[in-house]
XYZ file of C-alpha atoms in Angstrom:
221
model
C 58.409 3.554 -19.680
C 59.645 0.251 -18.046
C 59.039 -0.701 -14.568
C 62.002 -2.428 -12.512
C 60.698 -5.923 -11.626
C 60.723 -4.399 -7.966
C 58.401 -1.890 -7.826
C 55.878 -3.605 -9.317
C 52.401 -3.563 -6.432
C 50.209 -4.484 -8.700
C 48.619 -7.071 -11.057
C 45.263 -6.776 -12.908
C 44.062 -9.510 -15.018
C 41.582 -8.490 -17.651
C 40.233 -12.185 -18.615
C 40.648 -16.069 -17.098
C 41.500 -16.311 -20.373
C 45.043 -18.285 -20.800
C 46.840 -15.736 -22.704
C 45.901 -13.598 -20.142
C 46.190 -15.270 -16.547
C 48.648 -18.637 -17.270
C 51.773 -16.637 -16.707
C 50.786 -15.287 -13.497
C 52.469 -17.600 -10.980
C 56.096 -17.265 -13.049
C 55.697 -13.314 -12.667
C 54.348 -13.167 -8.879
C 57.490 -15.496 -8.096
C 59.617 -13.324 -9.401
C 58.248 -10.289 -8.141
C 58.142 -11.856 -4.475
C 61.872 -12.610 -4.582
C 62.850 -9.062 -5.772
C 60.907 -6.806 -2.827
C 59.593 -6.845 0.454
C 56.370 -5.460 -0.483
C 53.315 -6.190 -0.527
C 51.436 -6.612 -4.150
C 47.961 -6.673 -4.884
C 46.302 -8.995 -7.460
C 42.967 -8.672 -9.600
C 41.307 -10.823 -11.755
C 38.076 -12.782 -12.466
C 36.673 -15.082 -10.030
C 39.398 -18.401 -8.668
C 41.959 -15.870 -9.361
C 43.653 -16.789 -5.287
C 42.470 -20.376 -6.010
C 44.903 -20.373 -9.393
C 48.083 -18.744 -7.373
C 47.501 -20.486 -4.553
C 47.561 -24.156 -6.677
C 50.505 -22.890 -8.784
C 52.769 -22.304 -5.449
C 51.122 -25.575 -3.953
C 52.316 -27.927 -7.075
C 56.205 -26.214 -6.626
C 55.859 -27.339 -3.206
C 56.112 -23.642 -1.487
C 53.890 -21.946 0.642
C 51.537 -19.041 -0.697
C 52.776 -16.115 0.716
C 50.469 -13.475 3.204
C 51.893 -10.412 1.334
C 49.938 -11.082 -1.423
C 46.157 -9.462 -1.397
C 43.113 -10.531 -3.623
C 40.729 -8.906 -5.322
C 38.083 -10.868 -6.891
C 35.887 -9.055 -9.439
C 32.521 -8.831 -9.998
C 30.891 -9.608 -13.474
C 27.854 -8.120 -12.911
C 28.693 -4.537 -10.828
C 31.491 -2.028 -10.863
C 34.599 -2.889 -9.356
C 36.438 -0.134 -7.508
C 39.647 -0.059 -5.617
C 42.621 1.752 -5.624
C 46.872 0.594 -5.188
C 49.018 2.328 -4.176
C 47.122 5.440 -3.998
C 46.109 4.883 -7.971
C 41.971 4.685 -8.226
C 40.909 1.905 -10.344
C 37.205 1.451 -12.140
C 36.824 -2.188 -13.432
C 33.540 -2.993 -15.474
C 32.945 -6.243 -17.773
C 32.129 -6.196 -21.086
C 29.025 -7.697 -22.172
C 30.286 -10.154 -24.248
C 31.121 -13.954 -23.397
C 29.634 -13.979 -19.924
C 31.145 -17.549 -19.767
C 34.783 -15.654 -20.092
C 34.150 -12.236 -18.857
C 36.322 -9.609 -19.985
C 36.994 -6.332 -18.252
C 37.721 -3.076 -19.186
C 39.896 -0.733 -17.032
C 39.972 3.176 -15.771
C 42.897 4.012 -14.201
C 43.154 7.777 -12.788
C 46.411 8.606 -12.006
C 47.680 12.011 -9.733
C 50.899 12.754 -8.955
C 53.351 16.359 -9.528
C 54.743 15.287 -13.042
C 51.188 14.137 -14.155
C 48.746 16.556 -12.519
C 46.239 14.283 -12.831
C 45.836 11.809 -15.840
C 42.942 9.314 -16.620
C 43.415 6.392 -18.800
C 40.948 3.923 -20.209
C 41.985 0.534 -21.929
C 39.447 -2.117 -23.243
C 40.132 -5.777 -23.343
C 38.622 -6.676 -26.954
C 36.169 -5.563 -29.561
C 35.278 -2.074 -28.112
C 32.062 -2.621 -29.313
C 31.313 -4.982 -26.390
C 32.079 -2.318 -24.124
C 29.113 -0.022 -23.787
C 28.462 -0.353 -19.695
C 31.934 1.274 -19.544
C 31.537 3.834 -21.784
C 28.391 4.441 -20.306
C 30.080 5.194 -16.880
C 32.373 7.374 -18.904
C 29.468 9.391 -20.435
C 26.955 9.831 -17.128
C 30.226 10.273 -14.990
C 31.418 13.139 -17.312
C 34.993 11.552 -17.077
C 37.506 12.838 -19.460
C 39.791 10.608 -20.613
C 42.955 11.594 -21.374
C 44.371 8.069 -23.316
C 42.169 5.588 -24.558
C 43.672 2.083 -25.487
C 41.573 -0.338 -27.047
C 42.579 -3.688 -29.013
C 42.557 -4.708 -32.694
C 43.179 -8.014 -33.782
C 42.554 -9.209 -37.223
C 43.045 -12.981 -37.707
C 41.371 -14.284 -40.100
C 41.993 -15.092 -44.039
C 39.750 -12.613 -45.440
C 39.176 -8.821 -45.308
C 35.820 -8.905 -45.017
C 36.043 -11.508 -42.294
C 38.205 -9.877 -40.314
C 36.161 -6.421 -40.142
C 33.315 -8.474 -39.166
C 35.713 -9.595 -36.144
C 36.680 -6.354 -35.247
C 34.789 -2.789 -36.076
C 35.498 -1.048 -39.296
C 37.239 2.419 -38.956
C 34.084 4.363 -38.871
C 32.517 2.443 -36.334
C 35.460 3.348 -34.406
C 35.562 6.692 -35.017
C 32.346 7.387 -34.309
C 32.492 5.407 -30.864
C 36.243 7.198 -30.337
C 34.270 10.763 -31.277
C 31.200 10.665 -30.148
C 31.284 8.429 -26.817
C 34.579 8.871 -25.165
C 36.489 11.705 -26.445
C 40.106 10.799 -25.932
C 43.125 13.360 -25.986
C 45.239 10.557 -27.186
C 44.247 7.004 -28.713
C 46.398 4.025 -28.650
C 45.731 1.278 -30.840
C 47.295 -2.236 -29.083
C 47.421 -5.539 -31.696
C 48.852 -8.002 -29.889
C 48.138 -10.610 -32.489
C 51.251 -11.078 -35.031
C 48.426 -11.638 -37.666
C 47.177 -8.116 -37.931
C 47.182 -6.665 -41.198
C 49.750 -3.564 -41.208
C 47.518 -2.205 -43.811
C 44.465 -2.223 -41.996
C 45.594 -1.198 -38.970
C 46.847 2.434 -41.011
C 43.755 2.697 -42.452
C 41.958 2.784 -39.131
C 44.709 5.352 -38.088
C 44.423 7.447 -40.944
C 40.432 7.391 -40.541
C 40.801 8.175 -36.817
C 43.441 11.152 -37.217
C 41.016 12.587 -39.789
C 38.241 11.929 -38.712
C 38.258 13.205 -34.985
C 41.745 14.907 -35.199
C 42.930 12.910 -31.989
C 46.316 12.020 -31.891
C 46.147 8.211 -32.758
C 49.254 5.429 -31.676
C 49.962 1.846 -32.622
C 51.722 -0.827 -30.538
C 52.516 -3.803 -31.843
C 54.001 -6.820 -30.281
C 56.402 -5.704 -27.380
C 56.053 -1.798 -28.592
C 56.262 0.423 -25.891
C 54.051 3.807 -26.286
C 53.938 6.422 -24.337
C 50.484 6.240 -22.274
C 50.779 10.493 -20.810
């Protein structure tokens, strides 16, 4: 489903990472000039400090309808927008670059209720949040986690990323998903590893398993 540029009241940023955060000034422009609302941004630590320089070097003003939310490396970040609850817990991985990975619970009369969980890299690095999962009995209704496999050799890459059993079993026996989405957003993955994973998965743990590659759109309910 795509969101007009408009309606748009939030922004969370996973990583200070530049792939992740350097386009953030070019998309809070334009979603300043297209509403009236108010928008709320997350991110890691100097997230205001790297909007704030971004309108100061075009000369303009950074604007009050623009709240911050600064997260925490080392506790659980909580919040909701626009009525949607948010859990935000790092990885353990790279405390140097902290990465986060995100619960999102979302209720409304189409949806019922729907809870999805998405991790920012190797899902192996994630255990604090599946931990919360586990002793918070959430059920997670979509799980989206991210695969990237750039490097020249097989065994390389799976050394990068977890083989398909490792995770299957983490998929299985940690989180339980109804749905799992796998995201590569590197143009390097290997088409034929990523079907072996699915294949593994879908047998495996019967769970209904996705792929999005490079501007795919799948749908997350």
């Amino acid at each position: 489903m795509k969101v007009p540029i408009e309606r748009i009241r939030g922004i969370i940023i996973t990583s200070p990472q530049a792939n992740h955060s350097s386009g953030i000034g070019g998309l809070v422009h334009i979603i300043l000039f297209s509403t009236k609302g108010k928008i709320t941004i997350v991110g890691p630590k100097g997230i205001k400090v790297l909007v704030d320089s971004l309108f100061e070097y075009c000369r303009e003003k950074s604007p009050d309808s623009i709240n911050y939310i600064e997260l925490n490396v080392t506790e659980i970040n909580q919040f909701s927008i626009c009525n949607v609850q948010f859990t935000v817990i790092s990885s353990v991985r790279h405390k140097s670059i902290p990465n986060y990975g995100i619960i999102c619970q979302i209720k409304n009369k189409q949806l019922n209720q729907k809870t999805i969980a998405m991790f920012n890299g190797d899902i192996r690095d994630f255990f604090p949040m599946i931990n919360h999962i586990q002793n918070n009995k959430i059920q997670i209704d979509v799980l989206v986690c991210d695969y990237k496999a750039n490097q020249t050799n097989k065994i390389q890459r799976k050394r990068e990323y977890p083989a398909p059993n490792i995770i299957s079993s983490i998929v299985n026996n940690d989180i339980h998903p109804s749905k799992f989405v796998i995201r590569c957003y590197s143009s390097k993955c290997i088409k034929e590893e990523i079907n072996e994973i699915i294949t593994h998965v879908q047998n495996e743990i019967q769970v209904q398993t996705l792929i999005a590659y490079n501007g795919t759109h799948v749908t997350l309910y």
